Short mmCIF file of C-alpha atoms in Angstrom, two decimals:
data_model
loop_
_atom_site.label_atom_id
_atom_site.label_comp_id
_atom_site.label_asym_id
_atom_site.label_seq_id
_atom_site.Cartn_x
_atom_site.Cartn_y
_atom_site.Cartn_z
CA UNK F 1 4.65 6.44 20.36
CA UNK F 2 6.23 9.35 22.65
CA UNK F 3 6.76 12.48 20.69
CA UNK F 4 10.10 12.50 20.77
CA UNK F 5 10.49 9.21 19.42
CA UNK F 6 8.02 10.69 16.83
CA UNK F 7 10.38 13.10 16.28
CA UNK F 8 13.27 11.10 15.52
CA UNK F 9 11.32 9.27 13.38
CA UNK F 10 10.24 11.79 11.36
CA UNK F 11 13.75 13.24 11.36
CA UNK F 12 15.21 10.13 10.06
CA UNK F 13 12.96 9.17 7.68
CA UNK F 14 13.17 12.91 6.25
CA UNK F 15 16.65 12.15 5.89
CA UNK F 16 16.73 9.13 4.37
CA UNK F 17 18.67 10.18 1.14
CA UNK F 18 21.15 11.84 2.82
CA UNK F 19 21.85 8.80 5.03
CA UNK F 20 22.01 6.61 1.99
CA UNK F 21 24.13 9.32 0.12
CA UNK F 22 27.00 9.27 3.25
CA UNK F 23 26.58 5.33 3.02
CA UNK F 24 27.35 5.58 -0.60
CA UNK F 25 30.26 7.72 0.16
CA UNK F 26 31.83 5.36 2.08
CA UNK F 27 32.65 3.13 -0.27
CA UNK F 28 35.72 1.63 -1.86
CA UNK F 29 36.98 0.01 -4.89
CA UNK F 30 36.24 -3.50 -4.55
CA UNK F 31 36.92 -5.52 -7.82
CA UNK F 32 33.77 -7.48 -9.10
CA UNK F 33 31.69 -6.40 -5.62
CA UNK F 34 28.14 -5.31 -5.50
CA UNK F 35 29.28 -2.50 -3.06
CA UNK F 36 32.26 -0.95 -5.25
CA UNK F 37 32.43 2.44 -6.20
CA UNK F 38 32.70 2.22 -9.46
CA UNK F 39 29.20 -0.26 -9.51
CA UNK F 40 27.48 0.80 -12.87
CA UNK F 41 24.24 3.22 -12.27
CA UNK F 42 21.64 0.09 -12.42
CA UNK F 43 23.36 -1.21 -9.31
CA UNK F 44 23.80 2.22 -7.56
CA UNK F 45 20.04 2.65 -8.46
CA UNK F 46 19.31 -0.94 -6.77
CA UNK F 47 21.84 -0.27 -3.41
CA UNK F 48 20.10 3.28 -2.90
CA UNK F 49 16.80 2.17 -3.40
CA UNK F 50 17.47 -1.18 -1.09
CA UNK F 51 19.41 1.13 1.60
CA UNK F 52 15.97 3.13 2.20
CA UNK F 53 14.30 0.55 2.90
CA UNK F 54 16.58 -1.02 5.48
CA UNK F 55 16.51 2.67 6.94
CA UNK F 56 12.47 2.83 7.15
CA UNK F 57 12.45 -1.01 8.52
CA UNK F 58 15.03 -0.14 11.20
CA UNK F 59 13.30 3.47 11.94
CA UNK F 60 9.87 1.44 12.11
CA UNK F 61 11.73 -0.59 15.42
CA UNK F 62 10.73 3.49 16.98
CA UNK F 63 7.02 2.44 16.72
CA UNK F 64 5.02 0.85 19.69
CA UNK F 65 3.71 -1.97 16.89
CA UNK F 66 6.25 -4.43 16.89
CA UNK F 67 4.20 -6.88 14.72
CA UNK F 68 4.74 -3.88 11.38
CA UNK F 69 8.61 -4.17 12.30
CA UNK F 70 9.28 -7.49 12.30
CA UNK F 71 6.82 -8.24 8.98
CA UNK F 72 8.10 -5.25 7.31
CA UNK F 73 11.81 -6.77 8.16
CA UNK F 74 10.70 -10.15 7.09
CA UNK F 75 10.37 -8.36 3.77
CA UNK F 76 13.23 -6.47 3.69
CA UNK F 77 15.40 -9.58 4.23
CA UNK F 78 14.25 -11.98 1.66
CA UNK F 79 13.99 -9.32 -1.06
CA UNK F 80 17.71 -8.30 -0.02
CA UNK F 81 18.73 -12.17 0.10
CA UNK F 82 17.86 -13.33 -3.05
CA UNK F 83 19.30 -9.72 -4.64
CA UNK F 84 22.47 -10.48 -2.97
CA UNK F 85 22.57 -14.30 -3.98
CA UNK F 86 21.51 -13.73 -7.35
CA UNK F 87 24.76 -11.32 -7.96
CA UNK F 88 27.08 -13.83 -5.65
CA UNK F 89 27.79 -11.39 -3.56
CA UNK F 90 30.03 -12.86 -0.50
CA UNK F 91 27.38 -12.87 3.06
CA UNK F 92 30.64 -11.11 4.65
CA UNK F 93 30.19 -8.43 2.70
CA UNK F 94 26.77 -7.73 3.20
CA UNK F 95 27.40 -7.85 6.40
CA UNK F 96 30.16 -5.23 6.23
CA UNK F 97 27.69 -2.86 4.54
CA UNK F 98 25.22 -3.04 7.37
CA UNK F 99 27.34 -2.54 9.75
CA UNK F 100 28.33 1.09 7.61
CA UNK F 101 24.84 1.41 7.53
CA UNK F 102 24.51 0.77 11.15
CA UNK F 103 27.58 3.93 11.31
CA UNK F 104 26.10 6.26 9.02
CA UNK F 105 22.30 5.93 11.02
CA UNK F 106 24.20 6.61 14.16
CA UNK F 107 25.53 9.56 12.85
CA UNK F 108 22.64 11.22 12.31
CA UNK F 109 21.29 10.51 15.38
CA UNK F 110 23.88 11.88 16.79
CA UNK F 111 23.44 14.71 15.26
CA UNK F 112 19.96 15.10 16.10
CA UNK F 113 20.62 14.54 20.05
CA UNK F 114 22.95 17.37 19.77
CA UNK F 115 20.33 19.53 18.43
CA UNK F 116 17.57 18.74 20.76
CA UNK F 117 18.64 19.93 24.13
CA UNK F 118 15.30 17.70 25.82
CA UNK F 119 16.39 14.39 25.23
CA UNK F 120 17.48 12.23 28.50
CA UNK F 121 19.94 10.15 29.14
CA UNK F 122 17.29 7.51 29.77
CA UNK F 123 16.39 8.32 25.78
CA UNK F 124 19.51 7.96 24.19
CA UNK F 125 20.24 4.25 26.34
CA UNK F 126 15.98 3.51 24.83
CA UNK F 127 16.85 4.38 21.30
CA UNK F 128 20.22 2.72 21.65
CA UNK F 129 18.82 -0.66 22.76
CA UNK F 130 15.68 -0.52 20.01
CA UNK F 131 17.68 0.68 16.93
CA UNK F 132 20.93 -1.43 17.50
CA UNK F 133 18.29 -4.70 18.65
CA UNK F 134 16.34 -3.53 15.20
CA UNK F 135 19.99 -3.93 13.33
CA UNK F 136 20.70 -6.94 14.87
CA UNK F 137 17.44 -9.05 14.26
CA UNK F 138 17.80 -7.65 10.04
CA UNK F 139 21.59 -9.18 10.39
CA UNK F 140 20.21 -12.46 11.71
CA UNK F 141 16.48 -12.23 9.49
CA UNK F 142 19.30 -11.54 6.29
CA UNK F 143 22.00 -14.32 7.69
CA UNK F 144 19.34 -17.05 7.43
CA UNK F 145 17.23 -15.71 4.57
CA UNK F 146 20.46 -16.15 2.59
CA UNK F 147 21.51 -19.08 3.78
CA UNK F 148 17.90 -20.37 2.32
#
């Protein structure tokens, strides 16, 4: 791994939380959905702890062994399928979600380019095409884990 994807790495993974707090933040009142706002803590609890993991499985996408990111998202997708059917929540909505995941990761990397006057842009079009590819193989591992 170059050391300044190394460095991204480390910065995203050391701020996880805060990425799952913003995602939190962004939602809405949704009668009877998973993803409300008003969710009871159990659920909060399960959508935090679930959100850092699709952050570290998307973040592992940085790393030069492909083979750890694809089992790891494996994983991540038929642990976050059967969650999702077991509380019948709608597949549009997950999708929704990860797509404000998808936002709130961005934003942070965007923040982190702006600090870090060294990176190209031949580094921001890299990280573009691995993280958004990473997001779109967990939307299609999810999509047909669920479907299961």
């Amino acid at each position: 791994m170059d050391k300044i994807d190394e460095n991204l790495y480390r910065y995203i993974l050391d701020n996880s939380s805060k990425i799952t707090e913003n995602w939190l933040a962004l939602r809405e009142k949704q009668s009877g959905s998973i993803y409300s706002i008003d969710s009871n803590e159990e659920i909060e609890k399960l959508l935090r702890e679930q959100n850092t993991w699709t952050i570290k499985t998307v973040t592992s996408a940085l790393l030069e062994d492909e083979t750890a990111f694809i089992e790891t998202m494996e994983q991540w997708a038929t642990l976050v399928a059967k969650s999702r059917v077991e509380s019948d929540t709608p597949i549009y909505e997950v999708l929704e979600a990860l797509n404000k995941v998808r936002e709130t990761y961005w934003a942070f990397i965007t923040d982190y380019m702006l600090m870090d006057t060294k990176i190209t842009k031949e580094i921001i079009i890299r990280w573009s095409r691995l993280i958004n590819h990473a997001f779109d193989q967990l939307n299609r591992e999810f999509t047909e884990q669920y479907y299961r």
